[in-house]
Coordinates of C-alpha atoms in Angstrom, one line a residue:
M1 CA 0.0 0.0 0.0
K2 CA 1.3 3.4 -0.9
L3 CA 2.1 6.2 1.5
F4 CA 0.3 9.6 1.8
R5 CA -3.2 8.3 1.2
Y6 CA -5.5 10.7 2.9
L7 CA -3.2 12.5 5.3
T8 CA -4.0 16.2 5.6
L9 CA -2.9 16.9 9.1
L10 CA -1.4 20.4 9.2
L11 CA 0.1 22.7 11.8
V12 CA -1.4 25.9 13.1
L13 CA 0.9 27.7 15.4
P14 CA -0.3 30.3 17.9
G15 CA -1.1 33.6 16.4
L16 CA -1.4 32.2 12.8
L17 CA -3.9 34.1 10.7
A18 CA -5.7 32.7 7.7
V19 CA -2.6 33.4 5.6
Q20 CA 0.0 30.8 5.4
S21 CA 1.3 31.7 2.0
C22 CA 1.6 35.0 0.2
S23 CA -1.8 34.5 -1.2
L24 CA -4.6 36.2 0.7
E25 CA -7.2 33.7 -0.5
E26 CA -6.2 30.9 1.9
E27 CA -8.8 29.7 4.3
L28 CA -7.7 28.5 7.7
P29 CA -8.5 24.7 7.9
S30 CA -9.7 23.0 11.0
T31 CA -6.4 21.5 12.2
P32 CA -4.8 20.6 15.5
T33 CA -2.8 23.1 17.4
P34 CA 0.8 22.3 18.5
D35 CA -0.5 21.3 21.9
A36 CA -2.1 18.3 20.2
I37 CA 1.1 17.2 18.5
K38 CA 3.1 15.5 21.2
T39 CA 4.5 12.2 19.8
Q40 CA 6.7 11.0 17.0
D41 CA 3.6 9.5 15.4
D42 CA 1.9 12.9 15.5
V43 CA 4.9 14.5 13.8
T44 CA 5.1 11.7 11.2
A45 CA 1.4 12.4 10.3
V46 CA 2.3 16.1 9.8
V47 CA 5.2 15.2 7.6
N48 CA 3.1 12.8 5.5
G49 CA 0.5 15.5 5.2
L50 CA 3.0 17.8 3.6
Y51 CA 3.9 15.2 0.9
A52 CA 0.2 14.6 0.3
R53 CA -0.2 18.2 -0.8
F54 CA 1.8 17.4 -4.0
N55 CA -0.8 15.0 -5.3
D56 CA -3.6 17.5 -4.7
A57 CA -5.7 18.6 -7.8
S58 CA -4.3 22.1 -7.5
A59 CA -0.7 20.7 -7.7
F60 CA 0.7 17.8 -9.7
K61 CA -2.6 15.9 -10.1
F62 CA -4.2 18.5 -12.4
Q63 CA -3.5 22.2 -12.3
G64 CA 0.2 22.0 -11.8
F65 CA 0.3 19.1 -14.2
M66 CA -1.2 21.3 -17.0
M67 CA 1.5 24.0 -16.5
L68 CA 4.3 21.4 -16.7
M69 CA 3.0 19.4 -19.6
F70 CA 1.1 21.8 -22.0
M71 CA 3.5 24.6 -22.6
A72 CA 6.5 23.0 -24.2
D73 CA 7.1 22.0 -27.9
D74 CA 6.6 18.2 -27.5
M75 CA 2.9 18.1 -26.6
Y76 CA -0.3 19.8 -27.6
S77 CA -4.0 19.9 -26.6
S78 CA -6.9 20.7 -28.9
D79 CA -9.4 20.4 -26.1
G80 CA -11.3 23.4 -24.6
S81 CA -12.4 24.1 -21.1
E82 CA -9.5 24.2 -18.6
F83 CA -7.1 22.9 -21.2
G84 CA -7.8 25.5 -23.9
P85 CA -5.9 28.4 -22.4
Y86 CA -2.7 26.3 -22.4
G87 CA -3.3 24.6 -25.7
Q88 CA -4.2 27.8 -27.5
R89 CA -1.6 29.9 -25.6
T90 CA -4.3 32.3 -24.3
L91 CA -3.7 31.8 -20.6
S92 CA -3.3 34.6 -18.1
G93 CA -2.7 35.0 -14.4
V94 CA -6.2 33.7 -13.8
N95 CA -5.0 30.3 -14.8
T96 CA -1.8 30.1 -12.6
G97 CA -3.0 30.7 -9.1
S98 CA -3.8 27.1 -8.0
L99 CA -0.3 25.8 -8.0
W100 CA 1.1 29.0 -6.6
N101 CA -1.3 28.8 -3.6
Q102 CA -0.6 25.1 -3.0
L103 CA 3.1 25.6 -3.0
Y104 CA 3.0 28.5 -0.7
L105 CA 0.6 26.7 1.6
T106 CA 3.1 23.9 1.8
I107 CA 5.9 26.3 2.4
G108 CA 4.0 27.8 5.3
H109 CA 3.4 24.5 6.9
S110 CA 7.1 23.5 6.4
N111 CA 8.0 26.7 8.3
D112 CA 5.5 25.7 11.0
L113 CA 7.0 22.2 11.2
I114 CA 10.6 23.6 11.7
K115 CA 9.3 25.9 14.5
L116 CA 7.5 23.0 16.1
M117 CA 10.6 20.9 16.1
D118 CA 12.6 23.7 17.7
N119 CA 10.3 23.4 20.7
M120 CA 10.1 19.6 21.0
K121 CA 12.4 17.0 22.4
L122 CA 12.2 13.7 20.5
D123 CA 14.6 11.0 19.4
A124 CA 17.7 12.7 17.9
D125 CA 17.7 10.6 14.7
F126 CA 14.0 11.2 14.2
E127 CA 14.4 14.9 14.7
K128 CA 17.2 15.0 12.1
R129 CA 15.1 13.4 9.5
V130 CA 12.1 15.6 10.2
Y131 CA 14.2 18.8 9.9
G132 CA 15.7 17.4 6.7
E133 CA 12.3 16.7 5.2
A134 CA 11.0 20.2 6.2
Y135 CA 14.0 21.8 4.5
F136 CA 13.6 19.6 1.5
I137 CA 9.9 20.3 1.0
R138 CA 10.4 24.0 1.4
A139 CA 13.2 24.0 -1.1
F140 CA 11.2 21.8 -3.5
C141 CA 8.4 24.3 -3.5
Y142 CA 10.6 27.4 -4.0
Y143 CA 12.4 25.6 -6.8
Y144 CA 9.2 25.2 -8.8
L145 CA 8.1 28.7 -7.9
V146 CA 11.3 30.4 -9.1
R147 CA 11.4 28.4 -12.3
L148 CA 7.8 29.0 -13.2
Y149 CA 7.3 32.6 -12.0
G150 CA 10.8 34.1 -11.6
G151 CA 11.5 36.0 -8.4
V152 CA 8.9 35.3 -5.8
P153 CA 8.3 36.4 -2.1
L154 CA 10.5 34.5 0.3
R155 CA 8.9 33.5 3.6
T156 CA 11.0 31.3 5.8
E157 CA 9.4 31.9 9.2
P158 CA 5.9 30.9 10.5
T159 CA 3.2 33.4 9.8
G160 CA 1.9 35.0 13.0
I161 CA -0.1 38.0 14.2
N162 CA 2.8 40.3 13.8
S163 CA 4.0 39.0 10.4
D164 CA 4.2 41.1 7.3
F165 CA 1.6 39.5 5.0
Y166 CA 2.6 41.7 2.0
L167 CA 6.1 40.5 1.1
P168 CA 7.6 41.9 -2.1
R169 CA 9.2 39.7 -4.8
S170 CA 12.7 38.6 -3.9
S171 CA 15.2 38.3 -6.7
V172 CA 15.9 35.1 -8.6
D173 CA 19.4 35.1 -7.1
Q174 CA 17.9 35.3 -3.5
V175 CA 15.4 32.6 -4.1
Y176 CA 18.1 30.2 -5.4
A177 CA 20.4 31.0 -2.5
Q178 CA 17.6 29.9 -0.2
I179 CA 17.0 26.8 -2.2
F180 CA 20.6 25.8 -2.1
D181 CA 20.9 26.5 1.6
D182 CA 17.8 24.4 2.4
L183 CA 18.8 21.5 0.1
R184 CA 22.3 21.4 1.6
K185 CA 20.8 21.2 5.1
A186 CA 18.4 18.5 3.9
S187 CA 21.3 16.5 2.3
A188 CA 23.2 16.5 5.6
L189 CA 20.1 15.4 7.6
L190 CA 18.2 13.0 5.5
P191 CA 18.7 9.2 5.5
L192 CA 20.1 7.2 2.5
S193 CA 17.5 5.9 0.2
K194 CA 18.2 2.2 1.1
N195 CA 17.6 3.0 4.8
I196 CA 14.0 4.2 4.1
K197 CA 11.4 1.6 4.9
A198 CA 9.2 0.2 2.1
A199 CA 6.1 1.7 3.8
E200 CA 7.8 5.1 3.6
L201 CA 8.6 5.0 -0.1
G202 CA 8.3 8.5 -1.6
R203 CA 9.7 10.4 1.4
A204 CA 12.8 12.4 0.7
S205 CA 16.3 10.9 1.0
K206 CA 19.8 12.2 0.9
G207 CA 19.9 11.3 -2.8
A208 CA 16.7 13.2 -3.5
A209 CA 18.2 16.3 -2.0
Q210 CA 21.5 15.9 -3.8
G211 CA 19.9 15.1 -7.1
I212 CA 17.7 18.2 -7.0
L213 CA 20.7 20.2 -5.9
S214 CA 22.6 19.0 -9.0
Q215 CA 19.7 20.0 -11.2
A216 CA 19.1 23.3 -9.5
Y217 CA 22.8 24.3 -9.8
L218 CA 22.7 23.4 -13.5
T219 CA 19.5 25.4 -14.0
Y220 CA 20.8 28.5 -12.1
G221 CA 24.1 28.2 -14.0
N222 CA 22.2 28.2 -17.3
Q223 CA 20.4 31.4 -16.2
L224 CA 23.7 33.1 -15.4
S225 CA 25.2 32.0 -18.7
L226 CA 22.3 33.5 -20.6
K227 CA 23.0 36.8 -18.9
G228 CA 26.7 36.6 -19.9
Q229 CA 27.8 35.9 -16.3
S230 CA 30.2 33.3 -15.1
A231 CA 28.6 30.0 -14.1
T232 CA 31.7 28.0 -13.4
E233 CA 30.9 27.5 -9.8
Q234 CA 27.3 26.5 -10.5
Y235 CA 28.3 23.9 -13.2
S236 CA 31.0 22.6 -11.0
N237 CA 28.6 22.1 -8.1
A238 CA 26.2 20.4 -10.5
V239 CA 28.9 17.8 -11.3
V240 CA 29.8 17.3 -7.7
Y241 CA 26.3 16.6 -6.6
A242 CA 25.6 14.4 -9.6
D243 CA 28.7 12.4 -8.8
S244 CA 27.5 12.1 -5.2
V245 CA 24.3 10.4 -6.3
I246 CA 26.0 8.2 -9.0
N247 CA 28.7 7.0 -6.6
S248 CA 26.5 6.6 -3.6
G249 CA 25.6 3.0 -4.4
Q250 CA 21.9 3.8 -3.6
Y251 CA 20.5 3.8 -7.2
R252 CA 20.8 2.0 -10.4
L253 CA 19.4 2.3 -13.9
I254 CA 16.5 -0.2 -14.2
P255 CA 17.7 -2.6 -16.9
N256 CA 14.4 -2.5 -18.8
F257 CA 13.2 1.0 -19.5
A258 CA 9.6 -0.2 -19.8
D259 CA 9.6 -1.5 -16.2
L260 CA 9.9 2.0 -14.9
F261 CA 6.4 2.7 -16.1
E262 CA 4.7 -0.6 -15.3
V263 CA 2.4 0.4 -12.5
T264 CA 2.6 -3.0 -10.8
K265 CA 6.5 -2.6 -10.7
E266 CA 6.5 1.0 -9.3
T267 CA 8.2 0.0 -6.0
A268 CA 11.1 -1.4 -7.9
A269 CA 11.3 1.7 -10.1
Y270 CA 12.4 3.7 -7.0
E271 CA 15.8 1.9 -7.3
E272 CA 16.3 4.5 -10.1
V273 CA 13.8 7.2 -9.1
L274 CA 15.4 9.7 -6.6
F275 CA 12.1 11.4 -5.9
G276 CA 8.5 11.1 -7.2
V277 CA 5.1 12.4 -6.4
R278 CA 3.2 9.3 -5.2
F279 CA -0.3 8.5 -6.2
Q280 CA -2.5 5.5 -5.4
T281 CA -5.9 4.2 -6.4
D282 CA -8.3 5.7 -3.9
N283 CA -11.1 3.4 -2.9
Q284 CA -12.9 5.9 -0.7
N285 CA -13.0 8.8 -3.1
R286 CA -13.5 9.2 -6.8
A287 CA -12.6 11.6 -9.6
Q288 CA -10.6 14.8 -8.8
P289 CA -10.8 14.6 -5.0
A290 CA -9.3 11.1 -5.0
A291 CA -5.7 10.5 -4.1
G292 CA -5.1 8.7 -7.5
S293 CA -3.5 10.2 -10.6
E294 CA -5.2 11.2 -13.8
F295 CA -2.3 10.5 -16.2
A296 CA -3.7 7.4 -17.7
L297 CA -6.9 9.3 -18.6
R298 CA -5.1 12.4 -20.0
F299 CA -2.5 10.6 -22.1
M300 CA -4.1 7.4 -23.4
A301 CA -6.2 6.9 -26.5
P302 CA -10.0 7.4 -26.4
A303 CA -10.5 4.4 -28.7
T304 CA -8.4 2.0 -26.6
V305 CA -9.6 0.0 -23.7
G306 CA -7.6 -1.7 -20.9
V307 CA -5.4 1.3 -20.3
T308 CA -7.4 3.2 -17.7
A309 CA -9.9 2.5 -14.9
R310 CA -10.9 -1.1 -15.4
A311 CA -13.3 -2.8 -17.8
N312 CA -14.1 -1.1 -21.1
T313 CA -13.2 2.4 -20.2
S314 CA -10.7 4.3 -22.3
G315 CA -8.4 7.3 -22.2
A316 CA -9.3 10.9 -23.3
A317 CA -6.1 11.8 -25.1
T318 CA -6.4 15.3 -23.7
L319 CA -2.6 15.7 -24.1
K320 CA -0.9 14.3 -27.2
P321 CA 2.7 14.3 -28.5
M322 CA 3.2 16.6 -31.4
H323 CA 3.6 14.8 -34.7
W324 CA 7.0 16.4 -35.5
F325 CA 8.3 15.2 -32.1
V326 CA 7.3 11.6 -32.7
D327 CA 8.7 11.7 -36.3
F328 CA 12.0 13.1 -35.0
Y329 CA 12.7 10.1 -32.9
R330 CA 12.3 7.8 -35.9
T331 CA 15.4 9.3 -37.6
G332 CA 19.1 10.0 -36.9
D333 CA 20.6 8.4 -33.9
Y334 CA 17.3 6.9 -32.9
A335 CA 16.4 4.6 -35.8
I336 CA 17.8 2.4 -38.6
G337 CA 15.6 2.2 -41.6
T338 CA 12.2 3.8 -42.2
G339 CA 8.5 3.0 -41.9
N340 CA 7.1 0.1 -40.0
S341 CA 10.2 -2.0 -40.6
A342 CA 12.6 0.5 -39.0
I343 CA 14.7 -0.6 -36.0
L344 CA 13.7 2.0 -33.3
D345 CA 15.1 3.1 -30.0
S346 CA 13.3 0.8 -27.5
R347 CA 12.2 3.9 -25.5
D348 CA 10.1 4.8 -28.6
E349 CA 8.0 1.7 -28.1
V350 CA 7.4 2.6 -24.4
S351 CA 7.0 6.3 -24.7
F352 CA 4.6 6.2 -27.7
Y353 CA 1.7 3.8 -27.5
T354 CA 1.1 2.6 -31.0
R355 CA -1.3 -0.3 -30.8
G356 CA -4.3 -1.2 -28.6
K357 CA -7.8 -2.7 -28.8
N358 CA -11.2 -1.2 -28.9
S359 CA -14.2 -2.4 -27.0
N360 CA -15.0 -4.9 -29.8
G361 CA -11.6 -6.5 -29.6
Y362 CA -10.4 -5.0 -32.8
K363 CA -7.0 -3.4 -33.2
V364 CA -6.5 0.3 -32.7
V365 CA -3.5 1.8 -34.6
M366 CA -2.1 5.2 -33.7
Y367 CA 0.0 7.6 -35.8
P368 CA 2.6 7.1 -37.3
D369 CA 1.9 3.4 -37.8
T370 CA 0.8 2.6 -41.4
T371 CA 0.0 -1.1 -41.1
I372 CA -3.4 -2.3 -42.3
T373 CA -5.5 -4.9 -40.5
P374 CA -9.1 -5.9 -40.8
N375 CA -11.7 -4.0 -38.8
E376 CA -9.1 -1.7 -37.3
S377 CA -9.6 1.7 -35.8
R378 CA -7.1 4.4 -36.6
V379 CA -6.1 7.3 -34.4
A380 CA -4.6 10.3 -36.2
N381 CA -2.2 11.3 -33.4
A382 CA 0.5 9.6 -31.3
I383 CA -0.2 8.6 -27.7
V384 CA 2.1 8.8 -24.7
G385 CA 2.5 5.2 -23.4
K386 CA 4.1 5.7 -20.1
Y387 CA 1.0 5.9 -18.0
K388 CA -1.4 2.9 -18.0
D389 CA -3.4 1.5 -15.2
P390 CA -6.3 -0.7 -16.1
N391 CA -7.0 -1.4 -12.4
G392 CA -7.7 2.2 -11.5
K393 CA -11.0 2.9 -9.7
D394 CA -12.2 5.5 -12.2
E395 CA -10.7 7.6 -14.9
R396 CA -9.2 10.2 -12.5
N397 CA -8.1 7.7 -9.9
H398 CA -5.0 5.7 -10.9
G399 CA -1.8 4.5 -9.2
N400 CA 0.7 6.0 -11.7
D401 CA 3.3 8.2 -10.0
L402 CA 4.9 11.3 -11.4
F403 CA 8.7 10.8 -11.3
I404 CA 10.4 14.1 -10.5
I405 CA 14.0 13.1 -10.9
R406 CA 15.7 9.8 -11.9
L407 CA 19.2 8.5 -12.1
A408 CA 19.1 8.6 -15.9
E409 CA 18.6 12.4 -15.6
I410 CA 21.5 12.7 -13.2
Y411 CA 23.8 11.2 -15.8
L412 CA 22.5 13.7 -18.4
I413 CA 22.9 16.6 -15.9
K414 CA 26.6 15.5 -15.4
A415 CA 27.1 15.3 -19.1
E416 CA 25.6 18.8 -19.7
A417 CA 27.4 20.5 -16.8
L418 CA 30.8 19.1 -17.9
N419 CA 30.0 20.2 -21.5
E420 CA 29.3 23.7 -20.3
L421 CA 32.6 23.7 -18.4
Y422 CA 34.9 22.0 -20.8
G423 CA 33.1 20.9 -23.9
A424 CA 32.3 17.4 -25.0
T425 CA 35.0 15.6 -23.0
P426 CA 35.3 11.8 -22.9
E427 CA 33.9 12.0 -19.3
A428 CA 30.9 13.9 -20.4
I429 CA 30.2 11.5 -23.3
M430 CA 30.6 8.5 -21.0
A431 CA 27.9 9.9 -18.7
F432 CA 25.7 10.6 -21.8
N433 CA 26.3 7.0 -23.1
E434 CA 25.2 5.5 -19.8
V435 CA 21.6 6.5 -20.7
R436 CA 21.9 5.3 -24.3
E437 CA 23.4 2.0 -23.3
R438 CA 20.4 1.2 -21.1
A439 CA 18.2 2.1 -24.0
Q440 CA 20.0 -0.3 -26.3
N441 CA 19.5 -3.2 -23.8
A442 CA 16.2 -2.2 -22.4
N443 CA 14.2 -5.3 -23.5
G444 CA 17.1 -7.8 -23.0
V445 CA 18.0 -7.9 -26.7
K446 CA 20.8 -5.5 -27.7
R447 CA 19.9 -3.0 -30.5
P448 CA 22.1 -0.9 -32.6
V449 CA 20.1 2.2 -31.6
P450 CA 20.4 4.7 -30.1
L451 CA 23.9 5.2 -31.4
L452 CA 26.6 5.5 -28.8
L453 CA 29.0 8.4 -29.1
P454 CA 32.8 7.7 -29.2
E455 CA 34.4 7.9 -25.7
D456 CA 38.0 7.7 -26.8
G457 CA 38.5 11.4 -27.4
S458 CA 37.8 11.2 -31.1
A459 CA 34.5 13.0 -30.9
T460 CA 34.6 16.4 -32.5
F461 CA 31.4 17.9 -31.2
T462 CA 31.4 21.6 -30.5
K463 CA 29.9 22.6 -27.1
S464 CA 26.7 23.7 -28.9
E465 CA 26.4 20.5 -30.9
F466 CA 26.8 18.3 -27.8
R467 CA 24.3 20.5 -26.0
M468 CA 21.8 19.7 -28.7
K469 CA 22.5 16.0 -28.4
I470 CA 21.7 16.3 -24.7
F471 CA 18.6 18.3 -25.4
H472 CA 17.3 15.7 -27.8
E473 CA 18.2 12.8 -25.5
R474 CA 16.4 14.4 -22.6
G475 CA 13.4 14.9 -24.9
L476 CA 12.9 11.1 -25.4
E477 CA 14.2 9.8 -22.1
L478 CA 12.0 12.2 -20.0
L479 CA 9.0 12.6 -22.2
A480 CA 5.8 13.4 -20.2
E481 CA 7.8 13.7 -16.9
G482 CA 7.4 17.4 -16.6
Q483 CA 10.9 18.5 -17.7
R484 CA 10.6 19.7 -21.3
W485 CA 9.4 23.3 -20.8
F486 CA 12.1 23.8 -18.1
D487 CA 14.7 22.6 -20.6
L488 CA 13.5 25.0 -23.3
V489 CA 13.7 28.1 -21.1
R490 CA 17.0 27.3 -19.4
M491 CA 19.2 25.9 -22.2
Q492 CA 21.1 28.1 -24.6
H493 CA 20.1 28.7 -28.2
P494 CA 22.5 26.6 -30.5
S495 CA 24.0 29.7 -32.1
N496 CA 23.2 32.7 -29.9
P497 CA 24.3 32.4 -26.2
T498 CA 22.0 35.2 -25.1
K499 CA 18.9 33.4 -26.3
T500 CA 17.2 30.3 -25.1
M501 CA 16.3 27.0 -26.7
Y502 CA 12.7 28.1 -26.4
E503 CA 13.4 30.9 -28.8
Y504 CA 15.2 28.6 -31.2
Q505 CA 12.4 26.0 -31.2
F506 CA 9.3 28.2 -31.2
L507 CA 10.5 31.3 -33.2
E508 CA 13.0 29.7 -35.6
E509 CA 12.9 26.0 -36.1
L510 CA 9.2 24.9 -35.8
P511 CA 7.8 27.8 -37.9
K512 CA 9.7 26.5 -40.9
S513 CA 7.7 25.2 -43.9
T514 CA 9.3 21.8 -43.3
Y515 CA 7.0 21.5 -40.3
P516 CA 3.4 21.5 -41.8
K517 CA 0.8 23.4 -39.7
T518 CA -1.9 21.0 -40.8
L519 CA -2.2 17.8 -38.7
P520 CA -2.1 14.5 -40.6
T521 CA -5.1 12.6 -41.8
W522 CA -5.3 8.9 -42.9
L523 CA -5.5 8.3 -46.7
P524 CA -7.0 4.8 -46.8
T525 CA -6.7 4.3 -50.5
Q526 CA -3.0 5.2 -50.4
R527 CA -2.4 3.5 -47.1
R528 CA -0.4 6.4 -45.7
W529 CA -0.7 9.6 -43.6
S530 CA -1.3 12.8 -45.5
N531 CA 1.8 14.4 -44.1
K532 CA 4.4 14.1 -41.3
N533 CA 6.5 16.4 -39.0
A534 CA 3.4 18.4 -38.3
V535 CA 3.2 21.2 -35.6
Y536 CA -0.1 22.1 -33.9
A537 CA -0.3 25.7 -35.1
P538 CA -1.8 27.4 -32.0
T539 CA 1.3 26.3 -30.0
L540 CA 3.3 28.8 -32.0
N541 CA 1.3 31.8 -30.8
V542 CA 4.1 32.8 -28.5
S543 CA 6.4 35.8 -27.9
V544 CA 9.5 36.4 -25.9
P545 CA 10.2 37.3 -23.1
K546 CA 6.5 36.7 -22.3
F547 CA 6.5 32.9 -22.5
L548 CA 9.8 32.4 -20.8
L549 CA 7.9 32.6 -17.5
F550 CA 4.3 32.0 -16.4
P551 CA 2.2 35.0 -15.3
L552 CA 2.0 35.8 -11.6
P553 CA -1.5 34.9 -10.3
T554 CA -4.0 37.7 -10.8
N555 CA -5.3 37.6 -7.3
E556 CA -1.8 37.9 -5.9
L557 CA -1.2 41.0 -7.8
L558 CA -4.5 42.5 -6.8
Q559 CA -4.3 41.7 -3.1
N560 CA -0.6 42.2 -2.4
P561 CA 0.4 45.9 -2.7
S562 CA 4.1 45.0 -2.3
I563 CA 3.9 43.4 -5.7
G564 CA 1.0 45.1 -7.5
E565 CA -0.1 44.8 -11.1
K566 CA 2.9 46.8 -12.4
N567 CA 5.2 44.0 -11.3
Q568 CA 3.7 41.3 -13.4
N569 CA 6.1 39.3 -15.5
P570 CA 7.2 40.8 -18.8
G571 CA 4.6 40.6 -21.5
W572 CA 1.7 39.4 -19.4

């Protein structure tokens, strides 16, 4: 049974008003006072309640999920309702408040927990871990806030009657300084992954703190580099913490890539996963209030049964991979040959679900497959195949977790940071090849793709060329894991070091005529798709610097005079 099922126990310290975060919309829940929290079990319940906030509908279950998945160049949505503002690029600060509020509420309760522990006397090892988790969770929240919104208000003390409720935005540099400080503390206090009990799977470990430290140093270094500032220290720290994880002996690459996303094997997946947001099928609630995830519904095909929520239910395909993105990974380093007979990277077969069955038992074939079978159904778009759970209770109530950071990414972080420091050195290429070697052997039968890069020093990649290799590798390895938009806005343009990969992809590469803006249709008499490499046109309705950050929530601007409407992010 998974952890964090229905735990919502929170802290309310004396003098706390109905404002835990910087949002003034928060309502004070009915929760126990510190006097009621006396034992280790009480504190453990509080800690579990903090983690439970991440699988809330306002966070990674739904609202935060949309922000992470919809705004990059690899996915699109043609649906309306809540998805339309993201899919059509018409969102505003009205759409971004839920995640902001949830992260700040979690920060507020992390601050409360730290204060509570300052005034309690419990087992020393227990106290160390709780402090470590409070620092980790606070840093985790600020890390998402600063990447999504830029500089944000920093609150590191409990909110009381004499608190300043109207904090101004801190600088990006100040927020990162707090993140690094909290994560370093967490790293020193948290237990090793293998020392965490099976029943506590999903709680933070030393490796989780060090892994996110590595990623955060790389991200902050990228931002400094884009501004023409030295990032040597940040890239060096990224390598140091990546090596700490790699050499810890706590993690390994799961031999079969497909096993990472088999819901019945999720416990074993955490041999590679450093940290994930845990979900479980909730037998007491249903739909959005349930503790289960919605990924199987959002990603899987509407014509295919057996992938979501038991019996003959099917997915909604609310979020689909762009055709150009799918086609890209059937070329170059990732494929030998063309068409249905091509030898593909084994991750392609996991990441893109190409064949299923409808309720009548007939085959369902998704783009780009061109095979013909009797009585088939054909879906004119690709489908993400990482999230399937036929035993979910209902369509919005599955057991699929969202992996935040895995060992495979740590290798790619090391490769990227080394490249930014020294170029495509043999050490950087060896780290990169670790990920590709697993892909070659993922199903137990070695494949010639993806191609390994030479590790003997004969590689002649420029720094920019190797950065593009890493960018593309991350695209397939981490598809639908919430990383692509972050990669686009942090990584450098291939030829202009003052611009981002976002500007390159959205303003230069994808607008080209080689990427049709009309989505493919099936031509039955010709037994082929009408076109390939298509881009969903509305996703190109972007400008810079506007879309390099999300807009601050409208209510925050209206209610916090220390920020005000004039301090909205550029372009919004």
